[in-house]
Coordinates of N, CA and C in Angstrom, one line a residue:
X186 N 45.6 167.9 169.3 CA 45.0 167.1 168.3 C 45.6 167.4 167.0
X187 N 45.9 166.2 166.3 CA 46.5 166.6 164.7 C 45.7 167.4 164.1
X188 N 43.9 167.5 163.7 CA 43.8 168.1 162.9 C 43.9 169.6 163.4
X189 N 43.6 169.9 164.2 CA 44.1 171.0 165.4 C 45.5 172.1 164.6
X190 N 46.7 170.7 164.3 CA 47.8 171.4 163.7 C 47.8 171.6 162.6
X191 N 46.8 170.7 161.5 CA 46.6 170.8 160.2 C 45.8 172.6 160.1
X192 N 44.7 172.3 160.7 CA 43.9 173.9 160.7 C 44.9 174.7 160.8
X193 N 45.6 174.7 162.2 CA 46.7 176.3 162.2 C 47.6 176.5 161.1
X194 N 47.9 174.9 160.4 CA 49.1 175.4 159.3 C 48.1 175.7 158.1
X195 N 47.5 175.3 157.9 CA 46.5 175.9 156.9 C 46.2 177.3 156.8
X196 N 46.0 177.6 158.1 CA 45.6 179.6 158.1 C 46.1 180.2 157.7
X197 N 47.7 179.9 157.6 CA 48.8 180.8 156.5 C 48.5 181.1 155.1
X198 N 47.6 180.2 154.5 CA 47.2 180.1 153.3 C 45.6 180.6 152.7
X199 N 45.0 181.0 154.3 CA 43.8 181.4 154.0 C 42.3 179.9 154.1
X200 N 43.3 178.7 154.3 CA 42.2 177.5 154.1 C 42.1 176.2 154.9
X201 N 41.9 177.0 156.0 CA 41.6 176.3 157.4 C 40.0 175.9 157.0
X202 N 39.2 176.9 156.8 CA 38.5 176.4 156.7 C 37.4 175.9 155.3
X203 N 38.0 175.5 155.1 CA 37.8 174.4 153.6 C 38.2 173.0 154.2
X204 N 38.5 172.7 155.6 CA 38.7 171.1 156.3 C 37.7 170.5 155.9
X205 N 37.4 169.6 155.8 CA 36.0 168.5 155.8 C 35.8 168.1 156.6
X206 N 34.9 167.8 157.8 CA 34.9 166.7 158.8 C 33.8 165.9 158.8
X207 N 34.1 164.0 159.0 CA 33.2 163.7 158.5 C 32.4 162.8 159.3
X208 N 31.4 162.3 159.7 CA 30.7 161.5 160.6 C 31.0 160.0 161.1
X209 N 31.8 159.7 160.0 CA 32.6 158.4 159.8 C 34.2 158.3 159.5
X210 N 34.8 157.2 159.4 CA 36.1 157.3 160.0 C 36.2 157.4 157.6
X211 N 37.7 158.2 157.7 CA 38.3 158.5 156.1 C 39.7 157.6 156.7
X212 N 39.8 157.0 157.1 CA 41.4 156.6 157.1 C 42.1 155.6 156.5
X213 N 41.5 155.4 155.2 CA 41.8 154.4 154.2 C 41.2 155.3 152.6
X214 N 41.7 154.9 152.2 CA 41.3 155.6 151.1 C 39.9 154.8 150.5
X215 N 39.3 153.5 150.8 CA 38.4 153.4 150.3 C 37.4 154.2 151.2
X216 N 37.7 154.5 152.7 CA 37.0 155.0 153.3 C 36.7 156.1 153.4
X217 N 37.8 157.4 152.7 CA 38.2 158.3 152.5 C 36.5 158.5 151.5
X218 N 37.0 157.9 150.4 CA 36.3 157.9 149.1 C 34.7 157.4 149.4
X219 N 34.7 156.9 150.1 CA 32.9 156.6 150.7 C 32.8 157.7 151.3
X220 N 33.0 158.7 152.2 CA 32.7 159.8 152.7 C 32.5 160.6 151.7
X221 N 33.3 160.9 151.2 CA 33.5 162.0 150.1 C 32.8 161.9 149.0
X222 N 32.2 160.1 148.6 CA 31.2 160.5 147.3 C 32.5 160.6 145.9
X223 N 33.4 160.1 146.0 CA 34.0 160.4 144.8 C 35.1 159.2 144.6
X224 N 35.5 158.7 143.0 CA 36.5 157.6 143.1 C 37.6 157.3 143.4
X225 N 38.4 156.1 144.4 CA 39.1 156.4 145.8 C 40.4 157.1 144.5
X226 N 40.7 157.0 143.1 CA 41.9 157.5 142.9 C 41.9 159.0 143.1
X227 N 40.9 159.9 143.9 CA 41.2 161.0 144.0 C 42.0 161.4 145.6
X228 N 41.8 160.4 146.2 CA 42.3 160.2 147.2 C 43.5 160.4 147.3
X229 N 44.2 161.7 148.0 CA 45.4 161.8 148.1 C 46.1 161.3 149.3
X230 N 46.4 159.7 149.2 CA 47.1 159.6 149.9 C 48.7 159.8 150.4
X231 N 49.0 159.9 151.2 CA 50.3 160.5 152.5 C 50.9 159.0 152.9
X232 N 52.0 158.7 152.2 CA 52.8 157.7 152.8 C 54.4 157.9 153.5
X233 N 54.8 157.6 154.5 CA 55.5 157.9 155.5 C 56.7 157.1 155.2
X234 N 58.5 157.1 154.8 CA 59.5 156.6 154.3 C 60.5 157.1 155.6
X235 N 61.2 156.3 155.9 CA 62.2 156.2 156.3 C 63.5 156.3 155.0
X236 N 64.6 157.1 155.4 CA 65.5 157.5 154.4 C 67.1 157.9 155.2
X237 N 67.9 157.1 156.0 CA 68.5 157.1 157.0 C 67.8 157.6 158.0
X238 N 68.4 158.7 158.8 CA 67.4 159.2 160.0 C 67.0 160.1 159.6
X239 N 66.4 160.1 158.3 CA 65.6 161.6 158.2 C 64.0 160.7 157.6
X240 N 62.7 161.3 158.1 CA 61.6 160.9 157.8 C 61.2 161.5 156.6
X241 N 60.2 161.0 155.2 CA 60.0 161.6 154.1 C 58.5 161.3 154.0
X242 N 57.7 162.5 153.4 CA 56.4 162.4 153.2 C 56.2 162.1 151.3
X243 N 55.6 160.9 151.0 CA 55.5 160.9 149.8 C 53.7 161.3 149.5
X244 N 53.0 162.0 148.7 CA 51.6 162.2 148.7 C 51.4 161.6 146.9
X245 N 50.4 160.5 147.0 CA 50.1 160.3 145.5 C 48.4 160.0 145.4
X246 N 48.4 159.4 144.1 CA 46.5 158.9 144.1 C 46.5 158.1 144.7
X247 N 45.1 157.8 145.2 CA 44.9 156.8 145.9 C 44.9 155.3 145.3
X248 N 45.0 155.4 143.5 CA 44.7 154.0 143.2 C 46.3 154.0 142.5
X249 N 47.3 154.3 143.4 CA 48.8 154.3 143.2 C 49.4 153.5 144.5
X250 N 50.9 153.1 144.0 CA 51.5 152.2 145.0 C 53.0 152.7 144.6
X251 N 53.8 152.3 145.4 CA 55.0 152.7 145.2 C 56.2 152.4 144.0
X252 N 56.5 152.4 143.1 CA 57.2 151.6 142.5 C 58.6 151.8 142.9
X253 N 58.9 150.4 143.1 CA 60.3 149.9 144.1 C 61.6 150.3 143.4
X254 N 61.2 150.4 142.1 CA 62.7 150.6 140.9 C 62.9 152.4 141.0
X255 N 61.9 152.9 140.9 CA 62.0 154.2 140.2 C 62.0 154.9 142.0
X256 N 61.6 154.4 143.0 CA 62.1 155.0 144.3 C 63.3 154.3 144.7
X257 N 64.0 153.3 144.7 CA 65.7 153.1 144.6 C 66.8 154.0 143.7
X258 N 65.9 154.3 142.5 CA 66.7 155.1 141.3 C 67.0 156.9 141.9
X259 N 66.0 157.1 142.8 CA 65.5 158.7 143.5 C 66.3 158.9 144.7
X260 N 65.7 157.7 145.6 CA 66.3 158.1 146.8 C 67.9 157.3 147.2
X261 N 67.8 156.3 146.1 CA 68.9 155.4 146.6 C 68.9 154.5 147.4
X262 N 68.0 154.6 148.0 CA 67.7 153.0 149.0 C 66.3 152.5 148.8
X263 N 66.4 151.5 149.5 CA 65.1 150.9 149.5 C 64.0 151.6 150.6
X264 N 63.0 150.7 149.3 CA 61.2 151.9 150.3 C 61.9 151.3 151.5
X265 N 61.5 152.1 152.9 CA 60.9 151.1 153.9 C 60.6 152.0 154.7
X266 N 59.1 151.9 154.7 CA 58.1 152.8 155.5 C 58.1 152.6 157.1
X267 N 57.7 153.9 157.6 CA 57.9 154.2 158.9 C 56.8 153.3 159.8
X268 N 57.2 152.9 161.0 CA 56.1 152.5 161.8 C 54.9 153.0 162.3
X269 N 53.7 152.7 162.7 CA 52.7 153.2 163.4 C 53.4 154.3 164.1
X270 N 54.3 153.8 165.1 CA 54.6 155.0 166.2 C 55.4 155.9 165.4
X271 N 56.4 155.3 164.7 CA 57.4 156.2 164.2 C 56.5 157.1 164.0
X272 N 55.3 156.7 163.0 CA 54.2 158.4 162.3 C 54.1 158.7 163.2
X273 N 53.7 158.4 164.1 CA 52.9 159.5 164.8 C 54.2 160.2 165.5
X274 N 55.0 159.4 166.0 CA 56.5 160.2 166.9 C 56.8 161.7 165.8
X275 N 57.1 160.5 164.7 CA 58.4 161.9 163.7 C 57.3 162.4 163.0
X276 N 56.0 162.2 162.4 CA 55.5 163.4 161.5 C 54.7 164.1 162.1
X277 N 53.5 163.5 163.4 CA 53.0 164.5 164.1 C 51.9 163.9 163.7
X278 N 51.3 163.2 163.1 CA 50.0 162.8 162.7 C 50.1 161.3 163.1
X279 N 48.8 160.8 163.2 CA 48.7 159.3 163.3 C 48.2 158.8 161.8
X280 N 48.5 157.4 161.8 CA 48.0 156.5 160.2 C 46.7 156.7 160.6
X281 N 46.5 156.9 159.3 CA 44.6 157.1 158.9 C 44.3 158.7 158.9
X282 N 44.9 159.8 159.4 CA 45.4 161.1 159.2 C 46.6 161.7 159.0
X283 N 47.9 160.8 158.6 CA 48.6 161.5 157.8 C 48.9 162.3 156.6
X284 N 48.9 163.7 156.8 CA 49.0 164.4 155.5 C 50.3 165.6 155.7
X285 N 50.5 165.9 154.6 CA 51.9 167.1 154.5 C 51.4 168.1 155.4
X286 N 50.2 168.9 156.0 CA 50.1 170.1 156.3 C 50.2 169.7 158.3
X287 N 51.2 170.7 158.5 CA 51.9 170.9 160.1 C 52.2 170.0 160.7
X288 N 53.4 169.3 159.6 CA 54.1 168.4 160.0 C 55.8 169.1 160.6
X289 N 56.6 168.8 161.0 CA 58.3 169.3 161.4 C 58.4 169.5 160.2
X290 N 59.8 170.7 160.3 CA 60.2 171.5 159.7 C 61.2 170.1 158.6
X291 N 61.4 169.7 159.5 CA 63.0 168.5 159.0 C 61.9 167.7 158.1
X292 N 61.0 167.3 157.8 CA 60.4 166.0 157.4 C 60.0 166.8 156.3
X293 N 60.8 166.0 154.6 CA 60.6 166.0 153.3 C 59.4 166.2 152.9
X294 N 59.1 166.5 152.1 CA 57.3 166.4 151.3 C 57.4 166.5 149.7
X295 N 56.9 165.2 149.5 CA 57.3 164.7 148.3 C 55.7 164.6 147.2
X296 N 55.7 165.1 146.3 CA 54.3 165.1 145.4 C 54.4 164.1 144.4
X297 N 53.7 163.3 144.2 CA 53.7 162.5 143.0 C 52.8 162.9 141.6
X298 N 53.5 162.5 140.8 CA 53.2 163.4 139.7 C 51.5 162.9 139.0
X299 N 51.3 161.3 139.4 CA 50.1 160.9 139.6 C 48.6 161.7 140.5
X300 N 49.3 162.5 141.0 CA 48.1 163.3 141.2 C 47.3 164.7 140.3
X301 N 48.4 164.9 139.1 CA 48.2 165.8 138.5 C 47.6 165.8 137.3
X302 N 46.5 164.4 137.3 CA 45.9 164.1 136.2 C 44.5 164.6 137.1
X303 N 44.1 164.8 138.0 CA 42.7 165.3 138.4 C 42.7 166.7 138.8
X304 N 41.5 167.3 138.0 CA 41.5 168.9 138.5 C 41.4 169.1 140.2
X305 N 41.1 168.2 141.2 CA 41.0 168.5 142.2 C 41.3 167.1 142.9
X306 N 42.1 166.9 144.3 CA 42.3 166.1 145.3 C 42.1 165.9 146.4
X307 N 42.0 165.2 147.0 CA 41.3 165.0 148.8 C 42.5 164.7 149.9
X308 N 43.7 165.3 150.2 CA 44.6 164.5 151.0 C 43.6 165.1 152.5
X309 N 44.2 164.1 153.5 CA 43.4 163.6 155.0 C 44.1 165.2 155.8
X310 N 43.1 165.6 156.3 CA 44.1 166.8 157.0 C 44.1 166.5 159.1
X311 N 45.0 165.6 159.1 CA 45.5 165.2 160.6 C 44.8 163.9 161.0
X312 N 43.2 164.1 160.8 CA 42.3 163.1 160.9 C 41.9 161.8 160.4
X313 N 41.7 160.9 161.3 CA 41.2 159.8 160.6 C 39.7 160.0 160.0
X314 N 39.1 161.3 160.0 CA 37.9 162.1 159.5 C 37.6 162.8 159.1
X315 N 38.7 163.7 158.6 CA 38.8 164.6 157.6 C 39.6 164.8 156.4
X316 N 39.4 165.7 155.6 CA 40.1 165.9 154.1 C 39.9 167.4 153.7
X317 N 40.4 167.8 153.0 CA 40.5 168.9 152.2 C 40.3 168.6 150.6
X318 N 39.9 169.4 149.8 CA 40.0 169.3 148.4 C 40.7 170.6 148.1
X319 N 41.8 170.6 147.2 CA 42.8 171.2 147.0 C 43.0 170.8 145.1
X320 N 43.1 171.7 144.6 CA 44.0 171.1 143.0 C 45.6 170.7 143.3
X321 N 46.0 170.4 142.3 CA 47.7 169.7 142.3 C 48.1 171.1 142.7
X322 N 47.9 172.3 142.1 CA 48.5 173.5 142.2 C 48.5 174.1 143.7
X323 N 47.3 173.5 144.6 CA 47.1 174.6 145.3 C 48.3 173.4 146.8
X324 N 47.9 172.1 146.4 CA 48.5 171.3 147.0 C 49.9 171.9 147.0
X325 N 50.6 172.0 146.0 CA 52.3 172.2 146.2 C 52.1 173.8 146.9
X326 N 51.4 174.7 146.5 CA 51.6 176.0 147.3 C 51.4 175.9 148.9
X327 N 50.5 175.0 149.0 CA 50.2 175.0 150.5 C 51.5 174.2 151.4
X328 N 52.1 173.3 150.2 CA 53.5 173.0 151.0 C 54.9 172.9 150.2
X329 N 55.0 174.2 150.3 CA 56.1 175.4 149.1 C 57.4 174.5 149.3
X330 N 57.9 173.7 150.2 CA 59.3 173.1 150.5 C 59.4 171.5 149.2
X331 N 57.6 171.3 149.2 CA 57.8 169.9 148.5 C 58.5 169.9 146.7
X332 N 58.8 169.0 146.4 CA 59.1 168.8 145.1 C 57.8 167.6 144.5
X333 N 58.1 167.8 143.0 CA 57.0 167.0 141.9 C 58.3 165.5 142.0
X334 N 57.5 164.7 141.8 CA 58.4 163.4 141.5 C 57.9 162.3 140.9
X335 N 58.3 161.4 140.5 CA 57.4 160.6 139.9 C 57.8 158.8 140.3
X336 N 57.4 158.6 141.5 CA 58.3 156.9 142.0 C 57.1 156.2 142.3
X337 N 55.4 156.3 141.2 CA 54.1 155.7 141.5 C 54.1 154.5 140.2
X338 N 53.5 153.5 140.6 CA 52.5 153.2 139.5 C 51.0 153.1 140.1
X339 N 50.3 152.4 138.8 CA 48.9 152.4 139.2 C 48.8 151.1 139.8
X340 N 48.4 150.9 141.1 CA 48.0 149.6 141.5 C 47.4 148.4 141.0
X341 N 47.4 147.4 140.8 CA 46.5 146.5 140.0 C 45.6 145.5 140.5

């Protein structure tokens, strides 16, 4: 079970148990944000990119979208996000619980810099029912390989 792999890679850090699990399904960020009582741009969402054959995790606010100029300018190609299966194949999680924690070693993890305007964040940990709250800070410690980036705007 993904959240299963989220908990064990979290133990390294001491914060397996800080998971949230919730009685209702989080796998949207407005649904995320109805569980949790708080507004969905805290929502750290986990979006899934294809980038030749290497898979990339991008994590931003929930009331964020990709901007198509400033992610061509970064990665040099165009967005084009991974399939249902592909997630679940190459990152180990399924849509509606995709998050950076105990995913493959090979698969990118990318922070957007839109999340560093809230003292605290909610990314999904494996589940389409659970979350963590983490600050920007504790987020990048708990996944030391990622870089800060900035390829969001605010949705409209």
């Amino acid at each position: 079970m993904s959240i299963e792999k989220a908990r064990e890679y979290l133990k390294q850090f001491g914060a397996e148990n800080r998971i949230l699990e919730f009685p209702v399904s989080s796998a949207t960020v407005e649904l995320a944000a109805q569980a949790l009582g708080c507004e969905p741009s805290r929502i750290a969402k986990t979006l899934s990119f294809a980038i030749k054959d290497k898979a990339i995790l991008i994590v931003m606010a929930g009331d964020c979208k990709i901007d198509n100029a400033k992610y061509k300018t970064l990665f040099h190609v165009k967005a084009k996000m991974l399939t249902a299966e592909e997630v679940t194949d190459r990152i180990g999680h399924a849509i509606g619980g995709v998050c950076p924690f105990g995913v493959p070693e090979d698969v990118e993890i990318f922070l957007d810099e839109s999340l560093k305007r809230f003292q605290s964040v909610y990314p999904a940990c494996g589940s389409s029912n659970s979350a963590i709250e983490v600050t920007p800070e504790e987020l990048k410690n708990y996944t030391p390989t990622s870089i800060w980036i900035d390829v969001c705007k605010q949705a409209t």
